[in-house]
Short mmCIF file of C-alpha atoms in Angstrom, two decimals:
data_model
loop_
_atom_site.label_atom_id
_atom_site.label_comp_id
_atom_site.label_asym_id
_atom_site.label_seq_id
_atom_site.Cartn_x
_atom_site.Cartn_y
_atom_site.Cartn_z
CA UNK V 1 -10.70 24.57 2.29
CA UNK V 2 -7.97 26.53 4.05
CA UNK V 3 -8.68 24.74 7.34
CA UNK V 4 -9.15 21.23 5.93
CA UNK V 5 -6.61 18.69 7.25
CA UNK V 6 -4.41 16.94 4.67
CA UNK V 7 -6.45 13.73 4.65
CA UNK V 8 -9.68 15.68 3.97
CA UNK V 9 -8.37 17.79 1.07
CA UNK V 10 -9.55 15.47 -1.71
CA UNK V 11 -13.08 15.32 -0.32
CA UNK V 12 -13.20 19.10 0.09
CA UNK V 13 -11.97 19.75 -3.46
CA UNK V 14 -14.57 17.44 -4.99
CA UNK V 15 -17.27 19.00 -2.84
CA UNK V 16 -16.29 22.54 -3.85
CA UNK V 17 -15.98 21.67 -7.53
CA UNK V 18 -19.64 20.71 -7.38
CA UNK V 19 -20.67 23.80 -5.39
CA UNK V 20 -18.85 26.17 -7.76
CA UNK V 21 -20.21 24.46 -10.87
CA UNK V 22 -23.78 24.49 -9.61
CA UNK V 23 -23.53 28.12 -8.49
CA UNK V 24 -22.27 29.16 -11.95
CA UNK V 25 -24.67 26.84 -13.79
CA UNK V 26 -21.78 24.84 -15.28
CA UNK V 27 -21.92 21.19 -16.26
CA UNK V 28 -18.48 19.71 -15.68
CA UNK V 29 -15.27 20.55 -13.82
CA UNK V 30 -11.97 18.86 -13.06
CA UNK V 31 -8.62 19.19 -11.33
CA UNK V 32 -5.35 17.98 -12.86
CA UNK V 33 -2.18 17.56 -10.82
CA UNK V 34 1.50 16.96 -11.48
CA UNK V 35 3.45 15.55 -8.52
CA UNK V 36 6.77 16.81 -9.87
CA UNK V 37 8.17 18.37 -13.04
CA UNK V 38 9.17 15.01 -14.48
CA UNK V 39 5.81 13.35 -13.73
CA UNK V 40 2.80 13.27 -16.12
CA UNK V 41 -0.28 15.38 -15.54
CA UNK V 42 -3.14 13.29 -14.17
CA UNK V 43 -6.83 13.83 -13.52
CA UNK V 44 -7.37 13.70 -9.75
CA UNK V 45 -10.83 15.20 -9.13
CA UNK V 46 -13.93 15.56 -11.28
CA UNK V 47 -17.52 16.74 -10.97
CA UNK V 48 -20.20 16.15 -13.62
CA UNK V 49 -23.82 17.26 -13.61
CA UNK V 50 -26.19 14.25 -13.80
CA UNK V 51 -26.98 13.08 -17.34
CA UNK V 52 -24.01 14.94 -18.83
CA UNK V 53 -21.02 13.22 -20.43
CA UNK V 54 -18.20 12.17 -18.15
CA UNK V 55 -14.57 12.64 -19.06
CA UNK V 56 -13.33 10.03 -21.55
CA UNK V 57 -11.88 6.92 -19.95
CA UNK V 58 -8.12 7.25 -19.34
CA UNK V 59 -8.39 10.94 -20.26
CA UNK V 60 -4.88 12.35 -20.72
CA UNK V 61 -4.86 16.13 -21.34
CA UNK V 62 -1.16 16.12 -22.27
CA UNK V 63 -1.81 13.68 -25.09
CA UNK V 64 -5.09 15.14 -26.39
CA UNK V 65 -4.31 18.80 -25.76
CA UNK V 66 -0.55 19.26 -25.90
CA UNK V 67 -0.54 22.93 -26.91
CA UNK V 68 -3.36 23.92 -24.55
CA UNK V 69 -1.85 22.01 -21.63
CA UNK V 70 1.56 23.55 -22.25
CA UNK V 71 0.10 27.06 -22.23
CA UNK V 72 -1.91 26.53 -19.04
CA UNK V 73 0.99 24.83 -17.25
CA UNK V 74 3.08 27.86 -18.18
CA UNK V 75 0.73 29.94 -16.01
CA UNK V 76 -1.81 31.20 -18.58
CA UNK V 77 -5.60 31.27 -18.18
CA UNK V 78 -7.31 30.01 -21.34
CA UNK V 79 -11.02 30.44 -22.10
CA UNK V 80 -13.48 30.24 -24.94
CA UNK V 81 -17.10 31.38 -24.77
CA UNK V 82 -18.08 29.34 -27.83
CA UNK V 83 -16.28 26.86 -30.05
CA UNK V 84 -15.88 29.45 -32.79
CA UNK V 85 -13.70 31.54 -30.43
CA UNK V 86 -10.94 28.89 -30.43
CA UNK V 87 -7.98 30.26 -32.46
CA UNK V 88 -7.43 28.57 -35.80
CA UNK V 89 -3.86 27.69 -34.85
CA UNK V 90 -5.11 25.60 -31.91
CA UNK V 91 -6.47 22.85 -34.16
CA UNK V 92 -6.11 20.11 -31.54
CA UNK V 93 -8.45 21.94 -29.12
CA UNK V 94 -10.99 22.40 -31.92
CA UNK V 95 -10.93 18.65 -32.63
CA UNK V 96 -11.34 17.70 -28.96
CA UNK V 97 -14.21 20.17 -28.47
CA UNK V 98 -15.97 18.89 -31.57
CA UNK V 99 -15.68 15.31 -30.34
CA UNK V 100 -16.21 15.66 -26.58
CA UNK V 101 -17.63 19.16 -26.04
CA UNK V 102 -18.04 21.47 -24.15
CA UNK V 103 -19.49 24.58 -25.81
CA UNK V 104 -17.63 26.89 -23.41
CA UNK V 105 -14.69 26.32 -21.10
CA UNK V 106 -12.22 28.01 -18.76
CA UNK V 107 -8.84 26.47 -17.91
CA UNK V 108 -6.96 27.96 -14.95
CA UNK V 109 -3.46 27.05 -13.71
CA UNK V 110 -3.08 25.85 -10.12
CA UNK V 111 -0.25 27.62 -8.33
CA UNK V 112 1.47 26.37 -5.19
CA UNK V 113 4.86 27.23 -3.75
CA UNK V 114 5.62 29.65 -6.57
CA UNK V 115 5.10 27.12 -9.36
CA UNK V 116 2.26 25.64 -11.39
CA UNK V 117 1.42 22.16 -10.07
CA UNK V 118 -1.70 21.53 -12.17
CA UNK V 119 -4.81 23.04 -13.66
CA UNK V 120 -8.56 23.37 -13.15
CA UNK V 121 -11.12 23.25 -15.95
CA UNK V 122 -14.74 24.41 -15.92
CA UNK V 123 -17.07 23.67 -18.81
CA UNK V 124 -20.63 24.20 -20.02
CA UNK V 125 -22.30 21.86 -22.54
CA UNK V 126 -25.79 23.34 -22.99
CA UNK V 127 -24.92 26.76 -24.38
CA UNK V 128 -22.09 29.27 -24.78
CA UNK V 129 -20.83 31.03 -21.66
CA UNK V 130 -19.08 34.37 -21.29
CA UNK V 131 -16.17 34.55 -18.84
CA UNK V 132 -16.03 38.09 -17.46
CA UNK V 133 -12.84 39.39 -15.82
CA UNK V 134 -14.61 39.47 -12.42
CA UNK V 135 -15.75 35.86 -12.79
CA UNK V 136 -12.28 34.69 -13.83
CA UNK V 137 -10.77 36.56 -10.86
CA UNK V 138 -13.15 34.73 -8.50
CA UNK V 139 -12.42 31.35 -10.12
CA UNK V 140 -8.71 32.07 -9.97
CA UNK V 141 -8.97 32.79 -6.23
CA UNK V 142 -10.84 29.52 -5.63
CA UNK V 143 -8.23 27.61 -7.65
CA UNK V 144 -5.46 29.29 -5.62
CA UNK V 145 -7.10 27.90 -2.48
CA UNK V 146 -7.20 24.48 -4.15
CA UNK V 147 -3.49 24.82 -4.87
CA UNK V 148 -2.66 25.67 -1.29
CA UNK V 149 -4.63 22.67 -0.03
CA UNK V 150 -3.06 20.33 -2.61
CA UNK V 151 0.42 21.57 -1.66
CA UNK V 152 -0.35 20.81 1.99
CA UNK V 153 -1.60 17.34 1.07
CA UNK V 154 1.45 16.64 -1.13
CA UNK V 155 3.75 17.77 1.65
CA UNK V 156 2.05 15.42 4.11
CA UNK V 157 2.23 12.59 1.56
CA UNK V 158 5.94 13.24 1.04
CA UNK V 159 6.51 13.14 4.79
CA UNK V 160 4.61 9.84 5.02
CA UNK V 161 6.68 8.42 2.15
CA UNK V 162 9.92 9.54 3.80
CA UNK V 163 8.87 7.94 7.08
CA UNK V 164 7.96 4.73 5.26
CA UNK V 165 11.37 4.70 3.55
CA UNK V 166 13.05 5.19 6.91
CA UNK V 167 11.03 2.32 8.40
CA UNK V 168 11.96 0.06 5.49
CA UNK V 169 15.63 1.05 5.74
CA UNK V 170 15.54 0.44 9.49
CA UNK V 171 13.96 -2.99 9.03
CA UNK V 172 16.49 -3.91 6.36
CA UNK V 173 19.39 -2.80 8.54
CA UNK V 174 18.01 -4.73 11.49
CA UNK V 175 17.52 -7.81 9.35
CA UNK V 176 21.02 -7.45 7.90
CA UNK V 177 22.50 -7.26 11.39
CA UNK V 178 20.38 -10.18 12.55
CA UNK V 179 21.39 -12.36 9.60
CA UNK V 180 25.07 -11.51 10.11
CA UNK V 181 24.86 -12.31 13.81
CA UNK V 182 22.84 -15.47 13.18
CA UNK V 183 25.29 -16.65 10.49
CA UNK V 184 28.26 -16.05 12.80
CA UNK V 185 26.70 -17.93 15.71
CA UNK V 186 25.44 -20.86 13.67
CA UNK V 187 28.56 -21.23 11.53
CA UNK V 188 30.65 -22.02 14.59
CA UNK V 189 28.75 -25.15 15.72
CA UNK V 190 28.10 -26.14 12.11
CA UNK V 191 31.84 -25.99 11.44
CA UNK V 192 32.51 -28.14 14.49
CA UNK V 193 29.84 -30.64 13.42
CA UNK V 194 31.40 -30.84 9.95
CA UNK V 195 34.87 -31.35 11.43
CA UNK V 196 33.72 -34.12 13.77
CA UNK V 197 31.77 -35.93 11.05
CA UNK V 198 34.75 -35.65 8.71
CA UNK V 199 36.88 -37.30 11.40
CA UNK V 200 34.36 -40.12 11.76
CA UNK V 201 34.38 -40.58 7.99
CA UNK V 202 38.18 -40.87 7.98
CA UNK V 203 38.06 -43.46 10.77
CA UNK V 204 35.47 -45.48 8.86
CA UNK V 205 37.60 -45.46 5.72
CA UNK V 206 40.50 -46.71 7.84
CA UNK V 207 38.46 -49.60 9.21
CA UNK V 208 37.43 -47.76 12.41
CA UNK V 209 40.38 -48.98 14.47
CA UNK V 210 39.73 -46.40 17.25
CA UNK V 211 36.07 -46.73 18.50
CA UNK V 212 36.54 -44.37 21.49
CA UNK V 213 37.72 -41.59 19.19
CA UNK V 214 34.80 -42.18 16.79
CA UNK V 215 32.33 -42.17 19.69
CA UNK V 216 33.78 -38.92 21.02
CA UNK V 217 33.45 -37.29 17.58
CA UNK V 218 29.81 -38.39 17.28
CA UNK V 219 29.01 -37.13 20.79
CA UNK V 220 30.67 -33.79 19.99
CA UNK V 221 28.57 -33.52 16.82
CA UNK V 222 25.42 -34.22 18.85
CA UNK V 223 26.32 -31.49 21.37
CA UNK V 224 27.06 -28.99 18.61
CA UNK V 225 23.73 -29.84 16.97
CA UNK V 226 21.97 -29.09 20.27
CA UNK V 227 23.90 -25.82 20.48
CA UNK V 228 22.71 -24.84 16.99
CA UNK V 229 19.10 -25.62 17.94
CA UNK V 230 19.48 -23.48 21.07
CA UNK V 231 20.72 -20.52 18.99
CA UNK V 232 17.64 -20.78 16.74
CA UNK V 233 15.39 -21.03 19.80
CA UNK V 234 16.92 -17.86 21.26
CA UNK V 235 16.36 -15.98 17.99
CA UNK V 236 12.71 -17.02 17.94
CA UNK V 237 12.30 -15.99 21.57
CA UNK V 238 13.85 -12.59 20.82
CA UNK V 239 10.99 -11.79 18.42
CA UNK V 240 8.32 -12.99 20.85
CA UNK V 241 7.85 -9.68 22.69
CA UNK V 242 4.19 -10.00 23.49
CA UNK V 243 2.85 -12.32 26.17
CA UNK V 244 -0.13 -14.09 24.65
CA UNK V 245 -3.41 -13.51 26.46
CA UNK V 246 -6.47 -15.05 24.85
CA UNK V 247 -9.93 -13.88 25.86
CA UNK V 248 -13.41 -13.54 24.37
CA UNK V 249 -13.23 -10.64 21.89
CA UNK V 250 -16.01 -8.77 20.09
CA UNK V 251 -14.82 -9.30 16.53
CA UNK V 252 -16.95 -6.49 15.07
CA UNK V 253 -15.44 -3.99 17.47
CA UNK V 254 -11.93 -5.21 16.75
CA UNK V 255 -12.44 -4.79 12.99
CA UNK V 256 -13.88 -1.29 13.46
CA UNK V 257 -10.94 -0.29 15.64
CA UNK V 258 -8.37 -1.39 13.05
CA UNK V 259 -10.27 0.37 10.27
CA UNK V 260 -10.27 3.58 12.35
CA UNK V 261 -6.50 3.23 12.85
CA UNK V 262 -6.01 3.11 9.08
CA UNK V 263 -8.60 5.77 8.18
CA UNK V 264 -5.95 8.43 7.53
CA UNK V 265 -3.95 6.14 5.25
CA UNK V 266 -7.14 5.13 3.38
CA UNK V 267 -8.10 8.79 2.89
CA UNK V 268 -4.68 9.76 1.54
CA UNK V 269 -4.79 6.85 -0.92
CA UNK V 270 -8.46 7.55 -1.77
CA UNK V 271 -9.51 4.01 -0.80
CA UNK V 272 -12.94 3.23 0.64
CA UNK V 273 -13.24 0.50 3.28
CA UNK V 274 -16.54 -1.34 3.79
CA UNK V 275 -17.26 -3.52 6.83
CA UNK V 276 -19.87 -6.31 6.74
CA UNK V 277 -20.32 -8.22 10.01
CA UNK V 278 -22.92 -10.98 10.19
CA UNK V 279 -25.38 -10.41 13.06
CA UNK V 280 -24.92 -14.06 14.08
CA UNK V 281 -21.23 -13.47 14.84
CA UNK V 282 -20.50 -11.97 18.25
CA UNK V 283 -17.26 -13.03 19.88
CA UNK V 284 -14.17 -15.06 19.09
CA UNK V 285 -11.43 -16.43 21.30
CA UNK V 286 -8.07 -14.81 20.76
CA UNK V 287 -5.35 -12.40 21.74
CA UNK V 288 -6.62 -8.89 21.00
CA UNK V 289 -3.23 -7.37 20.12
CA UNK V 290 -2.15 -10.26 17.91
CA UNK V 291 -5.46 -10.30 16.01
CA UNK V 292 -5.26 -6.53 15.49
CA UNK V 293 -1.77 -7.00 14.03
CA UNK V 294 -3.05 -9.81 11.83
CA UNK V 295 -5.89 -7.74 10.39
CA UNK V 296 -3.69 -4.65 10.10
CA UNK V 297 -1.12 -6.59 8.03
CA UNK V 298 -3.77 -7.84 5.60
CA UNK V 299 -5.50 -4.45 5.36
CA UNK V 300 -2.26 -2.60 4.58
CA UNK V 301 -1.40 -5.29 2.01
CA UNK V 302 -4.78 -4.62 0.37
CA UNK V 303 -4.05 -0.86 0.30
CA UNK V 304 -0.66 -1.53 -1.30
CA UNK V 305 -2.20 -3.85 -3.91
CA UNK V 306 -4.73 -1.18 -4.93
CA UNK V 307 -2.07 1.55 -5.04
CA UNK V 308 0.23 -0.54 -7.23
CA UNK V 309 -2.61 -1.48 -9.59
CA UNK V 310 -3.45 2.22 -10.16
CA UNK V 311 -7.09 1.26 -10.71
CA UNK V 312 -10.20 3.45 -10.85
CA UNK V 313 -11.82 0.92 -8.50
CA UNK V 314 -10.35 1.65 -5.07
CA UNK V 315 -12.22 -0.32 -2.47
CA UNK V 316 -11.60 -2.88 0.28
CA UNK V 317 -14.35 -4.99 1.83
CA UNK V 318 -13.95 -6.71 5.19
CA UNK V 319 -16.49 -9.45 5.92
CA UNK V 320 -17.06 -11.43 9.10
CA UNK V 321 -19.37 -14.44 8.83
CA UNK V 322 -19.84 -17.96 10.24
CA UNK V 323 -17.52 -20.44 8.53
CA UNK V 324 -18.64 -23.70 10.10
CA UNK V 325 -19.79 -24.81 13.53
CA UNK V 326 -17.58 -23.23 16.13
CA UNK V 327 -15.62 -21.09 13.67
CA UNK V 328 -15.75 -17.60 12.17
CA UNK V 329 -14.27 -16.55 8.82
CA UNK V 330 -12.84 -13.07 8.34
CA UNK V 331 -12.10 -12.01 4.75
CA UNK V 332 -10.38 -8.95 3.27
CA UNK V 333 -11.12 -8.33 -0.43
CA UNK V 334 -9.31 -5.72 -2.51
CA UNK V 335 -9.64 -4.34 -6.04
CA UNK V 336 -5.92 -4.52 -6.82
CA UNK V 337 -4.14 -6.38 -9.59
CA UNK V 338 -4.57 -9.78 -7.96
CA UNK V 339 -2.07 -12.44 -6.89
CA UNK V 340 1.05 -12.92 -8.98
CA UNK V 341 0.92 -16.53 -10.27
CA UNK V 342 4.67 -16.80 -9.75
CA UNK V 343 4.24 -16.66 -5.96
CA UNK V 344 0.62 -17.80 -5.58
CA UNK V 345 1.61 -21.11 -3.98
CA UNK V 346 4.28 -19.57 -1.73
CA UNK V 347 2.54 -16.48 -0.35
CA UNK V 348 2.92 -17.52 3.28
CA UNK V 349 6.54 -18.62 3.04
CA UNK V 350 9.33 -16.45 4.52
CA UNK V 351 10.95 -13.78 2.31
CA UNK V 352 8.41 -14.24 -0.50
CA UNK V 353 7.14 -10.83 -1.68
CA UNK V 354 6.10 -8.98 -4.83
CA UNK V 355 6.67 -5.51 -3.33
CA UNK V 356 9.74 -3.51 -4.28
CA UNK V 357 10.21 -2.55 -0.62
CA UNK V 358 8.79 -5.70 0.94
CA UNK V 359 10.65 -8.13 3.17
CA UNK V 360 8.31 -11.09 2.71
CA UNK V 361 7.64 -11.48 6.44
CA UNK V 362 4.19 -9.89 6.89
CA UNK V 363 2.13 -12.84 5.65
CA UNK V 364 4.42 -15.26 7.48
CA UNK V 365 3.73 -13.45 10.75
CA UNK V 366 0.01 -13.32 9.94
CA UNK V 367 -0.11 -17.06 9.27
CA UNK V 368 1.76 -17.72 12.51
CA UNK V 369 -0.78 -15.67 14.48
CA UNK V 370 -3.78 -17.37 12.86
CA UNK V 371 -2.37 -20.86 13.34
CA UNK V 372 -1.50 -20.13 16.98
CA UNK V 373 -5.23 -19.50 17.43
CA UNK V 374 -6.06 -22.85 15.87
CA UNK V 375 -7.28 -21.30 12.60
CA UNK V 376 -6.06 -21.40 9.03
CA UNK V 377 -5.45 -18.76 6.35
CA UNK V 378 -5.60 -18.82 2.57
CA UNK V 379 -5.98 -16.53 -0.44
CA UNK V 380 -8.17 -16.70 -3.55
CA UNK V 381 -8.39 -14.51 -6.66
CA UNK V 382 -11.59 -12.50 -7.08
CA UNK V 383 -13.84 -13.17 -10.09
CA UNK V 384 -13.49 -9.63 -11.46
CA UNK V 385 -10.24 -8.18 -10.10
CA UNK V 386 -8.09 -8.26 -6.99
CA UNK V 387 -7.76 -10.93 -4.35
CA UNK V 388 -9.35 -12.04 -1.09
CA UNK V 389 -7.44 -13.22 1.98
CA UNK V 390 -9.46 -15.32 4.43
CA UNK V 391 -8.64 -16.64 7.88
CA UNK V 392 -10.65 -18.47 10.51
CA UNK V 393 -10.91 -18.01 14.27
CA UNK V 394 -12.65 -20.06 16.96
CA UNK V 395 -15.97 -18.82 18.32
CA UNK V 396 -15.79 -17.91 22.01
CA UNK V 397 -17.54 -20.36 24.30
CA UNK V 398 -20.64 -18.81 25.81
CA UNK V 399 -19.47 -19.33 29.38
CA UNK V 400 -16.10 -17.69 28.66
CA UNK V 401 -17.73 -14.87 26.72
CA UNK V 402 -20.10 -14.12 29.64
CA UNK V 403 -17.21 -14.12 32.09
CA UNK V 404 -15.23 -11.73 29.90
CA UNK V 405 -18.25 -9.48 29.52
CA UNK V 406 -18.76 -9.39 33.28
CA UNK V 407 -15.09 -8.54 33.79
CA UNK V 408 -15.31 -5.74 31.23
CA UNK V 409 -18.32 -4.24 33.01
#
């Protein structure tokens, strides 16, 4: 536990909850965490012996056990060896134990950085259980190790969040500067076009007695229109940093590589990623870097959708399968809240987003990449929850695929 990296802490805690509970012949255990003093306490890790009752759905210790939670979060260890040991004044704990069990329980505060950041509970349902001072000392030591690991994980998460905020701020500043520059450059020729057309309008209202002057104004407007188009072309070229290079690509390997790149983010967010690649699909034609960016955009969007939904179901499935002759379909399904109906028909338009920190450009870029490969992209709601984004790519011609394979070898 002490050596576990930040993205492995959750797995280690759940593993050790089970090991401790089995070693002590307990039936259920859990960890509760509070991210900050003004945040609610939440259940983050649980272990339950098979065929024993799980924690109630949406279990909230602060609502069900206000007094008990307050005492433990104040740094006190609370135990009862049997239900009859619960003090009469703690009526709420008596009610919860009568309804949900267990017959014996120990609740231990989790310390980190000189403060209580949560609690650990250990319970037995089959019979009473005595909690000796030596046993509580050992459990307290284990929970201290949990606290140290959680503090390390929270610190890493805070650093990630700060970096993300800096990236967003940087993108917004860059976009603000770009828009200001673009507006300045375009407003000049647009102003000239407006002035010339206004002059032509005045001549027409006067009976157009000066054709050479009208012709000059129209020609000037045409030149300024070309100048505006050139400004837009330069802006587009500025964002085209990568020279496109399409080859035969092993699509299964590309998907695996992107999933590996996001493994740390998935672990921190406690999201599982499943890959299903049809054996009949081998290679596609495309630009490796652009297709990685395309899949990365959609995968991170899926992570964000799950995080915002705050769902118990935290999974993403990536499927690669034949779509029709000569084409492959790649789909990314998430268990998030689904597509907001307000933007469902405009998902791939610029500056359309449902994220508080989104710029509405990710799906636009993704669509541009897919369409530059001759494919198409669309989104559909899942039957149960979440959404699926699907895009198509052309299958690599066998001759080209063999040539690429020979070059690789």
